[in-house]
Tab-separated table of C-alpha atoms and ligand atoms in Angstrom:
chain	number	residue	atom	x	y	z
A	94	MET	CA	-17.160	22.797	-14.324
A	95	GLU	CA	-14.862	20.504	-12.418
A	96	LYS	CA	-17.741	18.182	-11.878
A	97	HIS	CA	-18.691	18.186	-15.482
A	98	GLU	CA	-15.182	17.325	-16.565
A	99	ASP	CA	-15.105	14.356	-14.195
A	100	VAL	CA	-18.453	13.100	-15.337
A	101	GLN	CA	-17.280	13.225	-18.919
A	102	LEU	CA	-14.168	11.272	-18.005
A	103	TYR	CA	-16.277	8.769	-16.145
A	104	GLU	CA	-18.568	8.295	-19.122
A	105	ARG	CA	-15.644	7.757	-21.441
A	106	ILE	CA	-14.290	5.156	-19.032
A	107	ARG	CA	-17.631	3.407	-19.081
A	108	ALA	CA	-17.174	3.235	-22.838
A	109	LYS	CA	-13.738	1.603	-22.300
A	110	ASP	CA	-11.680	4.568	-23.372
A	111	GLU	CA	-8.170	3.764	-22.175
A	112	ALA	CA	-6.927	7.327	-22.536
A	113	ALA	CA	-9.727	8.534	-20.270
A	114	MET	CA	-8.820	5.885	-17.717
A	115	GLU	CA	-5.241	7.057	-17.733
A	116	MET	CA	-6.328	10.687	-17.366
A	117	LEU	CA	-8.447	9.797	-14.390
A	118	TYR	CA	-5.537	7.927	-12.911
A	119	ASP	CA	-3.246	10.919	-13.350
A	120	LYS	CA	-5.769	13.236	-11.824
A	121	TYR	CA	-6.710	11.223	-8.770
A	122	ALA	CA	-4.067	8.588	-8.064
A	123	LYS	CA	-2.146	10.727	-5.617
A	124	LEU	CA	-5.214	11.807	-3.687
A	125	LEU	CA	-6.629	8.305	-3.525
A	126	TYR	CA	-3.240	6.893	-2.645
A	127	SER	CA	-2.818	9.387	0.195
A	128	PHE	CA	-6.275	8.611	1.507
A	129	ALA	CA	-5.754	4.855	1.230
A	130	TYR	CA	-2.371	5.210	2.909
A	131	LYS	CA	-3.953	7.019	5.829
A	132	MET	CA	-6.240	4.022	6.231
A	133	VAL	CA	-4.049	1.000	5.609
A	134	TYR	CA	-0.773	2.564	6.671
A	135	ASN	CA	1.564	0.842	4.300
A	136	ALA	CA	2.640	1.694	0.797
A	137	ALA	CA	2.052	-1.680	-0.795
A	138	GLY	CA	-1.426	-1.871	0.708
A	139	ALA	CA	-2.324	1.625	-0.403
A	140	GLU	CA	-1.192	0.797	-3.913
A	141	GLU	CA	-3.340	-2.315	-3.905
A	142	VAL	CA	-6.323	-0.343	-2.756
A	143	VAL	CA	-5.892	2.247	-5.507
A	144	GLN	CA	-5.430	-0.539	-8.021
A	145	GLU	CA	-8.601	-2.196	-6.825
A	146	VAL	CA	-10.521	1.072	-7.148
A	147	MET	CA	-9.226	1.595	-10.675
A	148	ILE	CA	-10.176	-1.957	-11.619
A	149	LYS	CA	-13.657	-1.432	-10.206
A	150	LEU	CA	-14.004	1.719	-12.283
A	151	TRP	CA	-12.738	0.043	-15.410
A	152	ARG	CA	-14.956	-2.964	-14.996
A	153	GLY	CA	-17.966	-0.830	-14.249
A	154	LYS	CA	-18.534	-2.007	-10.695
A	155	GLY	CA	-20.598	0.546	-8.893
A	156	ILE	CA	-22.331	3.065	-11.052
A	157	TYR	CA	-21.854	6.758	-10.562
A	158	SER	CA	-24.646	9.166	-11.372
A	159	GLU	CA	-24.849	12.844	-10.606
A	160	GLU	CA	-27.622	12.299	-8.075
A	161	LYS	CA	-25.029	10.555	-5.963
A	162	GLY	CA	-23.308	13.874	-5.378
A	163	LYS	CA	-19.851	15.015	-6.328
A	164	PHE	CA	-17.806	12.566	-8.314
A	165	THR	CA	-14.836	13.044	-6.008
A	166	THR	CA	-16.928	12.177	-2.970
A	167	TRP	CA	-18.180	9.062	-4.683
A	168	LEU	CA	-14.644	8.064	-5.640
A	169	LEU	CA	-13.444	8.589	-2.078
A	170	THR	CA	-16.292	6.466	-0.746
A	171	ILE	CA	-15.328	3.612	-3.047
A	172	THR	CA	-11.734	4.017	-1.972
A	173	ARG	CA	-12.689	3.999	1.691
A	174	HIS	CA	-14.806	0.879	1.308
A	175	THR	CA	-12.043	-0.835	-0.609
A	176	ALA	CA	-9.540	0.095	2.086
A	177	ILE	CA	-11.862	-1.155	4.835
A	178	ASP	CA	-12.215	-4.365	2.908
A	179	TYR	CA	-8.451	-4.612	2.630
A	180	LEU	CA	-8.039	-4.049	6.361
A	181	ARG	CA	-10.571	-6.728	7.124
A	182	LYS	CA	-8.772	-9.202	4.901
A	183	GLN	CA	-5.380	-8.414	6.354
A	184	LYS	CA	-4.916	-10.962	9.041
A	185	LYS	CA	-2.179	-9.149	10.768
A	186	THR	CA	-3.950	-5.867	11.039
A	187	THR	CA	-2.257	-4.006	13.800
A	188	GLU	CA	-5.539	-3.363	15.501
A	189	ASP	CA	-4.136	-1.936	18.616
A	190	VAL	CA	-2.000	0.656	17.030
A	191	ILE	CA	-3.678	3.979	16.668
A	192	HIS	CA	-1.469	5.879	14.356
A	193	GLN	CA	-0.337	9.213	15.595
A	194	GLU	CA	-0.711	12.217	13.432
A	195	THR	CA	2.846	12.790	12.440
A	196	GLU	CA	4.077	16.021	11.042
A	197	HIS	CA	5.249	15.298	7.588
A	198	GLU	CA	7.883	17.283	5.902
A	199	ASP	CA	6.437	19.264	3.071
A	200	SER	CA	6.083	17.168	0.031
A	201	GLN	CA	5.682	19.497	-2.860
A	202	PRO	CA	2.011	19.509	-3.715
A	203	GLY	CA	1.787	19.568	-7.448
A	204	THR	CA	-1.663	20.114	-8.744
A	205	GLU	CA	-4.279	22.577	-7.706
A	206	GLU	CA	-6.248	19.775	-6.061
A	207	LEU	CA	-3.322	18.961	-3.851
A	208	VAL	CA	-2.869	22.512	-2.742
A	209	GLU	CA	-6.500	22.693	-1.799
A	210	TRP	CA	-6.237	19.299	-0.132
A	211	LYS	CA	-3.375	20.454	1.990
A	212	HIS	CA	-5.075	23.667	2.927
A	213	ARG	CA	-8.269	21.944	3.948
A	214	GLY	CA	-6.286	19.308	5.759
A	215	GLU	CA	-4.717	21.923	8.005
A	216	ARG	CA	-8.108	23.283	8.964
A	217	VAL	CA	-9.596	19.885	9.643
A	218	LYS	CA	-6.620	18.921	11.760
A	219	GLU	CA	-6.969	22.088	13.754
A	220	ALA	CA	-10.619	21.323	14.319
A	221	MET	CA	-9.766	17.750	15.321
A	222	ARG	CA	-7.540	19.099	18.065
A	223	THR	CA	-10.546	20.693	19.734
A	224	LEU	CA	-12.172	17.284	20.176
A	225	LYS	CA	-11.745	15.113	23.202
A	226	GLU	CA	-9.252	12.272	22.924
A	227	GLU	CA	-12.042	9.719	23.001
A	228	GLN	CA	-13.884	11.474	20.199
A	229	ARG	CA	-10.812	11.489	18.015
A	230	LEU	CA	-10.331	7.815	18.699
A	231	ILE	CA	-13.932	7.040	17.847
A	232	ILE	CA	-13.671	8.898	14.554
A	233	ASP	CA	-10.471	7.081	13.695
A	234	LEU	CA	-11.873	3.661	14.508
A	235	PHE	CA	-15.127	4.297	12.738
A	236	TYR	CA	-14.099	6.154	9.637
A	237	PHE	CA	-10.518	5.181	8.960
A	238	LYS	CA	-10.487	1.679	10.398
A	239	GLY	CA	-14.044	0.760	9.464
A	240	TYR	CA	-14.749	-0.822	12.838
A	241	SER	CA	-18.246	-2.043	13.552
A	242	GLN	CA	-20.170	-0.369	16.374
A	243	LYS	CA	-19.663	-3.473	18.442
A	244	LYS	CA	-15.903	-3.368	18.064
A	245	ILE	CA	-15.825	0.318	18.839
A	246	ALA	CA	-17.853	-0.324	21.996
A	247	GLU	CA	-15.287	-2.901	23.101
A	248	LYS	CA	-12.318	-0.786	22.193
A	249	VAL	CA	-13.466	2.447	23.776
A	250	ASN	CA	-15.264	0.630	26.558
A	251	VAL	CA	-18.669	2.230	26.219
A	252	PRO	CA	-22.108	0.601	25.965
A	253	LEU	CA	-22.915	-0.595	22.453
A	254	GLY	CA	-26.141	1.387	22.359
A	255	THR	CA	-24.273	4.649	22.759
A	256	VAL	CA	-21.730	4.170	19.989
A	257	LYS	CA	-23.713	5.541	17.102
A	258	GLY	CA	-24.671	8.620	19.123
A	259	ARG	CA	-21.064	9.173	20.104
A	260	ILE	CA	-19.808	8.951	16.551
A	261	ARG	CA	-22.447	11.374	15.418
A	262	LEU	CA	-21.734	13.750	18.258
A	263	ALA	CA	-18.007	13.726	17.556
A	264	LEU	CA	-18.590	14.411	13.885
A	265	LYS	CA	-21.033	17.189	14.698
A	266	HIS	CA	-18.500	18.871	16.955
A	267	LEU	CA	-16.004	18.681	14.165
A	268	LYS	CA	-18.443	20.129	11.699
A	269	ASP	CA	-19.345	22.996	14.014
A	270	GLU	CA	-15.674	23.806	14.414
A	271	LEU	CA	-15.315	23.875	10.683
A	272	TYR	CA	-18.461	25.851	10.025
A	273	GLU	CA	-16.759	29.084	9.149
A	274	GLU	CA	-14.259	27.438	6.874
A	275	ARG	CA	-16.948	25.432	5.235
A	276	ARG	CA	-18.660	28.629	4.158
A	277	ASP	CA	-15.427	29.757	2.551
A	278	TRP	CA	-15.102	26.589	0.563
A	279	GLN	CA	-18.521	26.601	-0.920
B	46	MET	CA	-41.486	3.775	9.303
B	47	THR	CA	-38.769	1.782	10.933
B	48	ASN	CA	-37.838	-1.728	10.045
B	49	HIS	CA	-34.790	-3.825	10.694
B	50	GLN	CA	-33.136	-2.525	7.540
B	51	CYS	CA	-32.974	0.971	9.007
B	52	GLU	CA	-30.681	-0.316	11.713
B	53	LYS	CA	-28.137	-1.377	9.143
B	54	LEU	CA	-27.496	2.084	7.826
B	55	ILE	CA	-24.138	2.427	9.524
B	56	GLU	CA	-22.968	-0.908	8.220
B	57	TYR	CA	-23.941	0.239	4.758
B	58	PHE	CA	-22.189	3.541	5.222
B	59	ASN	CA	-18.983	1.779	6.182
B	60	GLY	CA	-19.215	-0.756	3.381
B	61	GLN	CA	-19.497	-3.674	5.746
B	62	MET	CA	-22.135	-5.563	3.832
B	63	LEU	CA	-21.958	-8.542	1.577
B	64	GLU	CA	-23.234	-8.007	-1.911
B	65	GLU	CA	-26.733	-9.385	-1.289
B	66	GLU	CA	-27.169	-7.401	1.905
B	67	LYS	CA	-26.027	-4.323	0.099
B	68	GLU	CA	-28.531	-4.816	-2.678
B	69	ALA	CA	-31.300	-5.382	-0.166
B	70	PHE	CA	-30.368	-2.247	1.669
B	71	GLU	CA	-30.230	-0.179	-1.496
B	72	LYS	CA	-33.694	-1.402	-2.314
B	73	HIS	CA	-34.795	-0.354	1.130
B	74	LEU	CA	-33.227	3.064	0.582
B	75	GLU	CA	-35.476	3.657	-2.392
B	76	SER	CA	-38.538	3.362	-0.221
B	77	CYS	CA	-37.267	4.776	3.088
B	78	GLU	CA	-36.915	8.504	3.145
B	79	GLU	CA	-35.616	8.522	6.720
B	80	CYS	CA	-32.688	6.366	5.750
B	81	ARG	CA	-31.947	8.442	2.689
B	82	GLU	CA	-31.850	11.547	4.816
B	83	GLU	CA	-29.766	9.949	7.492
B	84	LEU	CA	-27.329	8.585	4.978
B	85	SER	CA	-26.770	11.961	3.403
B	86	GLU	CA	-26.318	13.382	6.884
B	87	TRP	CA	-23.541	10.857	7.588
B	88	GLU	CA	-21.963	11.650	4.278
B	89	GLU	CA	-22.034	15.337	5.014
B	90	LEU	CA	-20.734	14.883	8.532
B	91	SER	CA	-17.762	12.887	7.342
B	92	ALA	CA	-17.035	14.852	4.179
B	93	ASP	CA	-14.043	16.614	5.734
B	94	LEU	CA	-12.335	13.546	7.066
B	95	PRO	CA	-10.479	12.442	3.941
B	96	PHE	CA	-8.575	15.712	4.176
B	97	LEU	CA	-6.887	14.448	7.304
B	98	SER	CA	-4.714	12.303	5.056
B	99	GLU	CA	-1.239	13.621	4.468
B	100	ALA	CA	-0.120	13.979	0.878
B	101	GLU	CA	1.838	10.807	0.228
B	102	GLU	CA	4.070	10.189	-2.739
B	103	PRO	CA	2.932	7.074	-4.618
B	104	PRO	CA	5.685	4.465	-5.024
B	105	GLN	CA	7.806	4.487	-8.128
B	106	GLY	CA	6.314	2.703	-11.064
B	107	MET	CA	2.896	2.513	-9.462
B	108	LYS	CA	1.115	3.969	-12.462
B	109	GLU	CA	2.483	1.360	-14.836
B	110	ARG	CA	1.724	-1.460	-12.423
B	111	VAL	CA	-1.790	-0.317	-11.697
B	112	LEU	CA	-2.747	0.399	-15.278
B	113	THR	CA	-1.261	-2.885	-16.454
B	114	ASN	CA	-3.397	-4.677	-13.920
B	115	VAL	CA	-6.421	-2.639	-14.932
B	116	TRP	CA	-6.039	-3.681	-18.561
B	117	ASN	CA	-5.333	-7.254	-17.507
B	118	SER	CA	-8.390	-7.367	-15.304
B	119	GLU	CA	-10.417	-7.407	-18.499
B	120	GLU	CA	-8.555	-10.346	-19.926
B	121	ASN	CA	-8.666	-12.322	-16.720
B	122	LYS	CA	-12.350	-11.885	-16.595
B	123	GLU	CA	-12.787	-13.297	-20.054
B	124	ASN	CA	-10.222	-16.023	-19.845
B	125	THR	CA	-10.466	-17.470	-16.441
B	126	GLU	CA	-13.667	-16.483	-14.799
B	127	ALA	CA	-17.178	-17.420	-15.640
B	128	PRO	CA	-19.253	-14.288	-16.098
B	129	GLU	CA	-22.125	-15.612	-14.001
B	130	LYS	CA	-19.795	-15.685	-11.052
B	131	GLU	CA	-19.409	-11.970	-11.184
B	132	LYS	CA	-21.181	-11.198	-7.937
B	133	ASP	CA	-19.433	-13.811	-5.946
B	134	GLU	CA	-16.242	-12.679	-7.378
B	135	GLU	CA	-16.692	-9.117	-6.331
B	136	LYS	CA	-17.312	-10.204	-2.799
B	137	ASN	CA	-14.350	-12.492	-2.662
B	138	HIS	CA	-12.153	-10.501	-4.914
B	139	SER	CA	-8.834	-10.867	-3.325
B	140	PHE	CA	-6.267	-8.187	-3.699
B	141	LYS	CA	-4.246	-9.336	-6.589
B	142	ARG	CA	-0.702	-8.312	-6.629
B	143	PRO	CA	1.697	-9.269	-9.311
B	144	SER	CA	2.907	-12.594	-8.065
B	145	PRO	CA	6.642	-12.714	-7.530
B	146	ILE	CA	8.315	-14.817	-10.116
B	147	TRP	CA	10.331	-17.316	-8.160
B	148	LEU	CA	11.538	-19.012	-11.242
B	149	ALA	CA	13.011	-22.122	-9.820
B	150	GLY	CA	16.396	-22.659	-11.309
B	151	THR	CA	16.522	-26.254	-12.308
B	152	ALA	CA	19.041	-25.450	-14.961
B	153	ALA	CA	22.539	-24.675	-13.881
B	154	ALA	CA	22.085	-21.290	-12.316
B	155	ALA	CA	24.757	-18.698	-12.094
B	156	LEU	CA	24.622	-18.916	-8.364
B	157	LEU	CA	24.269	-22.617	-7.963
B	158	LEU	CA	26.404	-23.396	-5.028
B	159	SER	CA	26.618	-26.149	-2.570
B	160	LEU	CA	27.963	-25.144	0.752
B	161	ALA	CA	28.378	-28.655	1.986
B	162	GLY	CA	31.914	-29.037	0.827
B	163	ASN	CA	35.004	-27.017	1.386
B	164	GLY	CA	35.512	-25.975	-2.156
B	165	TYR	CA	36.246	-22.424	-1.378
B	166	LEU	CA	38.847	-21.928	-4.007
B	167	LEU	CA	38.181	-19.547	-6.758
B	168	SER	CA	37.926	-20.943	-10.188
B	169	GLU	CA	37.525	-17.704	-12.026
B	170	ASN	CA	40.036	-15.587	-10.263
B	171	GLN	CA	40.358	-12.853	-12.760
B	172	GLN	CA	36.719	-12.159	-13.319
B	173	LEU	CA	36.018	-12.218	-9.640
B	174	ALA	CA	38.918	-9.942	-8.924
B	175	GLU	CA	37.370	-7.417	-11.243
B	176	GLU	CA	34.042	-7.736	-9.606
B	177	ARG	CA	35.671	-7.400	-6.250
B	178	GLU	CA	37.300	-4.187	-7.302
B	179	GLN	CA	33.985	-2.866	-8.349
B	180	LEU	CA	32.494	-3.872	-5.050
B	181	ALA	CA	35.312	-2.192	-3.211
B	182	GLU	CA	34.566	0.999	-5.063
B	183	GLU	CA	30.983	0.712	-4.065
B	184	ALA	CA	32.056	0.015	-0.546
B	185	GLU	CA	33.845	3.320	-0.485
B	186	GLN	CA	30.654	5.102	-1.260
B	187	LEU	CA	28.804	3.443	1.532
B	188	ALA	CA	26.843	5.674	3.788
B	189	LEU	CA	26.950	5.697	7.571
B	190	GLU	CA	24.259	3.098	7.920
B	191	ARG	CA	26.379	0.595	6.196
B	192	ASP	CA	29.634	1.362	7.879
B	193	VAL	CA	29.714	-1.802	9.877
B	194	ILE	CA	29.278	-3.943	6.866
B	195	ALA	CA	31.567	-1.820	4.782
B	196	SER	CA	34.386	-1.996	7.263
B	197	ASP	CA	33.970	-5.759	7.504
B	198	TYR	CA	34.185	-5.934	3.815
B	199	GLU	CA	37.192	-3.685	3.563
B	200	ALA	CA	38.904	-5.627	6.276
B	201	LEU	CA	38.167	-8.704	4.326
B	202	LEU	CA	39.676	-7.286	1.187
B	203	GLU	CA	42.766	-6.156	3.070
B	204	GLU	CA	43.276	-9.578	4.493
B	205	GLU	CA	43.092	-10.915	1.005
B	206	GLU	CA	45.787	-8.555	-0.127
B	207	ASP	CA	47.975	-9.578	2.754
B	208	GLY	CA	47.831	-12.999	1.282
B	209	ASN	CA	46.650	-14.594	4.480
B	210	GLY	CA	43.859	-16.160	2.578
B	211	VAL	CA	41.596	-16.089	5.579
B	212	ALA	CA	38.715	-14.803	3.575
B	213	ASP	CA	37.666	-15.640	0.095
B	214	VAL	CA	35.120	-14.337	-2.276
B	215	LEU	CA	33.408	-17.474	-3.375
B	216	LEU	CA	30.980	-16.013	-5.762
B	217	ALA	CA	29.794	-12.655	-6.883
B	218	SER	CA	26.766	-11.913	-8.904
B	219	ASN	CA	24.945	-8.851	-10.063
B	220	LEU	CA	21.400	-8.277	-8.954
B	221	ALA	CA	19.423	-6.715	-11.740
B	222	SER	CA	16.032	-5.089	-11.703
B	223	ALA	CA	13.272	-7.625	-12.217
B	224	ASP	CA	11.651	-5.159	-14.555
B	225	GLU	CA	13.700	-2.155	-15.527
B	226	ALA	CA	10.701	-0.267	-16.773
B	227	LEU	CA	9.124	-0.396	-13.344
B	228	PHE	CA	11.994	-0.339	-10.962
B	229	SER	CA	15.302	1.406	-10.856
B	230	GLY	CA	18.122	0.171	-8.711
B	231	GLU	CA	20.753	-2.511	-8.867
B	232	GLY	CA	22.878	-4.506	-6.559
B	233	SER	CA	25.275	-7.296	-6.004
B	234	ALA	CA	25.330	-10.506	-4.059
B	235	THR	CA	28.668	-11.708	-2.817
B	236	ILE	CA	29.347	-14.904	-0.986
B	237	ILE	CA	32.452	-14.830	1.092
B	238	SER	CA	34.123	-17.222	3.426
B	239	GLU	CA	35.951	-15.962	6.434
B	240	ASP	CA	37.200	-17.660	9.568
B	241	GLY	CA	35.286	-20.765	8.757
B	242	HIS	CA	32.045	-18.947	8.165
B	243	VAL	CA	30.334	-18.335	4.901
B	244	ASP	CA	28.440	-15.088	4.560
B	245	LEU	CA	26.172	-13.642	1.958
B	246	LEU	CA	26.558	-9.920	1.441
B	247	VAL	CA	23.813	-8.167	-0.492
B	248	GLN	CA	24.449	-4.577	-1.481
B	249	VAL	CA	22.124	-2.336	-3.393
B	250	SER	CA	22.273	1.128	-4.881
B	251	GLY	CA	19.959	3.535	-6.670
B	252	MET	CA	16.920	2.091	-4.954
B	253	PRO	CA	13.695	4.132	-4.770
B	254	GLU	CA	12.634	5.625	-1.464
B	255	LEU	CA	10.767	3.500	1.054
B	256	GLU	CA	7.486	4.607	2.536
B	257	GLY	CA	6.190	4.067	6.034
B	258	GLU	CA	7.170	0.673	7.403
B	259	GLU	CA	8.328	-0.662	4.088
B	260	ALA	CA	11.644	-2.420	3.913
B	261	PHE	CA	13.672	-4.274	1.379
B	262	GLN	CA	14.319	-7.900	2.133
B	263	ALA	CA	16.886	-10.250	0.687
B	264	TRP	CA	15.999	-13.864	-0.067
B	265	ILE	CA	17.933	-16.982	-0.808
B	266	ILE	CA	15.965	-19.135	-3.136
B	267	GLU	CA	16.377	-22.841	-3.110
B	268	GLY	CA	14.071	-24.471	-5.578
B	269	GLU	CA	10.857	-22.610	-5.020
B	270	THR	CA	11.409	-21.860	-1.399
B	271	PRO	CA	12.635	-18.429	-0.470
B	272	VAL	CA	14.554	-18.156	2.794
B	273	SER	CA	14.903	-14.733	4.322
B	274	ALA	CA	18.409	-13.316	4.391
B	275	GLY	CA	17.316	-10.254	6.301
B	276	SER	CA	15.564	-6.935	5.909
B	277	PHE	CA	17.256	-3.652	5.290
B	278	THR	CA	16.476	-0.054	4.583
B	279	ILE	CA	18.331	2.419	2.434
B	280	ASP	CA	19.971	5.750	2.994
B	281	GLU	CA	19.001	8.959	1.251
B	282	ASN	CA	21.105	7.976	-1.745
B	283	GLY	CA	19.267	4.720	-2.217
B	284	ASN	CA	22.137	2.567	-0.900
B	285	GLY	CA	21.685	-0.304	1.483
B	286	ALA	CA	23.113	-3.654	2.449
B	287	VAL	CA	22.516	-6.753	4.497
B	288	ARG	CA	24.821	-9.533	5.582
B	289	TYR	CA	23.669	-13.037	6.277
B	290	ARG	CA	25.531	-16.008	7.701
B	291	LEU	CA	25.054	-18.847	5.288
B	292	SER	CA	27.167	-21.355	7.129
B	293	ASP	CA	24.550	-21.603	9.849
B	294	MET	CA	22.409	-23.288	7.272
B	295	GLU	CA	23.212	-26.849	6.476
B	296	ASP	CA	23.809	-28.054	2.988
B	297	MET	CA	22.179	-25.080	1.454
B	298	GLN	CA	21.823	-24.909	-2.249
B	299	ILE	CA	21.275	-21.509	-3.715
B	300	ASP	CA	19.454	-21.184	-6.945
B	301	GLN	CA	18.941	-17.481	-6.867
B	302	ILE	CA	19.307	-14.411	-4.715
B	303	ALA	CA	16.510	-11.887	-4.821
B	304	VAL	CA	15.456	-8.667	-3.169
B	305	THR	CA	11.816	-7.818	-2.584
B	306	LEU	CA	10.030	-4.697	-1.476
B	307	GLU	CA	8.024	-5.661	1.604
B	308	PRO	CA	5.242	-3.791	3.379
B	309	GLN	CA	7.038	-4.347	6.660
B	310	PRO	CA	10.431	-5.717	7.719
B	311	ASN	CA	11.301	-9.313	8.610
B	312	ASN	CA	8.702	-11.297	6.788
B	313	ASP	CA	8.925	-15.068	6.852
B	314	GLN	CA	7.800	-15.312	3.294
B	315	PRO	CA	7.815	-12.641	0.619
B	316	GLU	CA	4.638	-10.595	0.446
B	317	GLY	CA	5.785	-7.835	-1.808
B	318	GLN	CA	7.176	-7.686	-5.265
B	319	MET	CA	10.521	-8.980	-6.338
B	320	VAL	CA	12.569	-5.980	-7.383
B	321	LEU	CA	16.089	-7.319	-7.889
B	322	ALA	CA	17.336	-10.762	-8.695
B	323	SER	CA	20.466	-12.568	-9.693
B	324	PRO	CA	20.512	-14.054	-13.187
B	325	GLN	CA	18.895	-17.418	-13.570
C	288	ZN	ZN1	-34.957	2.950	6.669
């Protein structure tokens, strides 16, 4: 149902329906902003990333179809790529700073999506804690910083040929940890 | 079947390809089942990661800014960019932010002031006295963070009352929101002379919360060149201030005072949006 609603919105946006664009913004801006913020780590940058994503949607860059999976997943992928692009273009990327997971004070999650987001976030964070330090670092560099395998190899000081395997292994550990929860969600 | 395209899967997954490479890889995907499977595996493996993001509150006025730029992106495309350049453009698309409007004040600006001379005497005593009173009231409401500046300022006002004439308010100007629809907050810029120094005092109130490393930054604009007058943050009530020694600068002409919202403190040149400015 959720999916269907999003696809309808998306189709209306393709037909240049401004009201649909605004509805999509209202529905996803906070999620995308939070995700972009996690990646670029500054408010102005996160806003630019969200803006870029919205412009891509409006101008029909990148076509969504239901074979590509959930609309939300697709939207997050676009956001992640846009954020990686932003990071690459930022000359003064603070490459050496690995941001600590800070405990935020509760910001009141408004919509249903945000409540679910928060709930899932707790579980994923718990699962992350079971990983080795190096695995957490690799996931951060790969997924949130968009580092190439070569850069990861340099940063973590492991042979280039092993990077892909290490990323995959780290993600698999995480997934195994989350297996039970995953069944609940689906 | 393995070919060199298969090795690029991770690059594709992380969006590290140029447009042509991306198209080539997507073509390869159509014919390579292994890659399709592996790609969906990566997607599945990483599906939980976005949830590691904390819920962040988008900045004030973001919706209006973003949507305005979305609608404008259409016009720009038609007006200024050749359609056949589309692909190139996507690749090079730079992150457009609303460019700060450093309207150079060639006309007599409210804050036009030459600091070369010694003309410290007030010409509009009464009006300034009123403004000073208002500033003093604001000073009383200052939060802890600003105590140093506030006490300086109060001391300054007291000295004035004593009639010693050591310090003078040379000019005072309001700082108004560059776009009231998008940004709340207001402030004042005061230029004072004291003990042979000339200082600029920028005070703000009702400013929206900062996020992460963000900071406000005050700028002195001479012609089209902004000179930093220092970064500052705000307290929980949206109040903040910064003081800057103007007399260290030689022969400075001020066309305008502005405050921007910067992604990080102490920038050499403004990167963020102008949020408050003195009248032109
Ligand atoms: Zn392949």
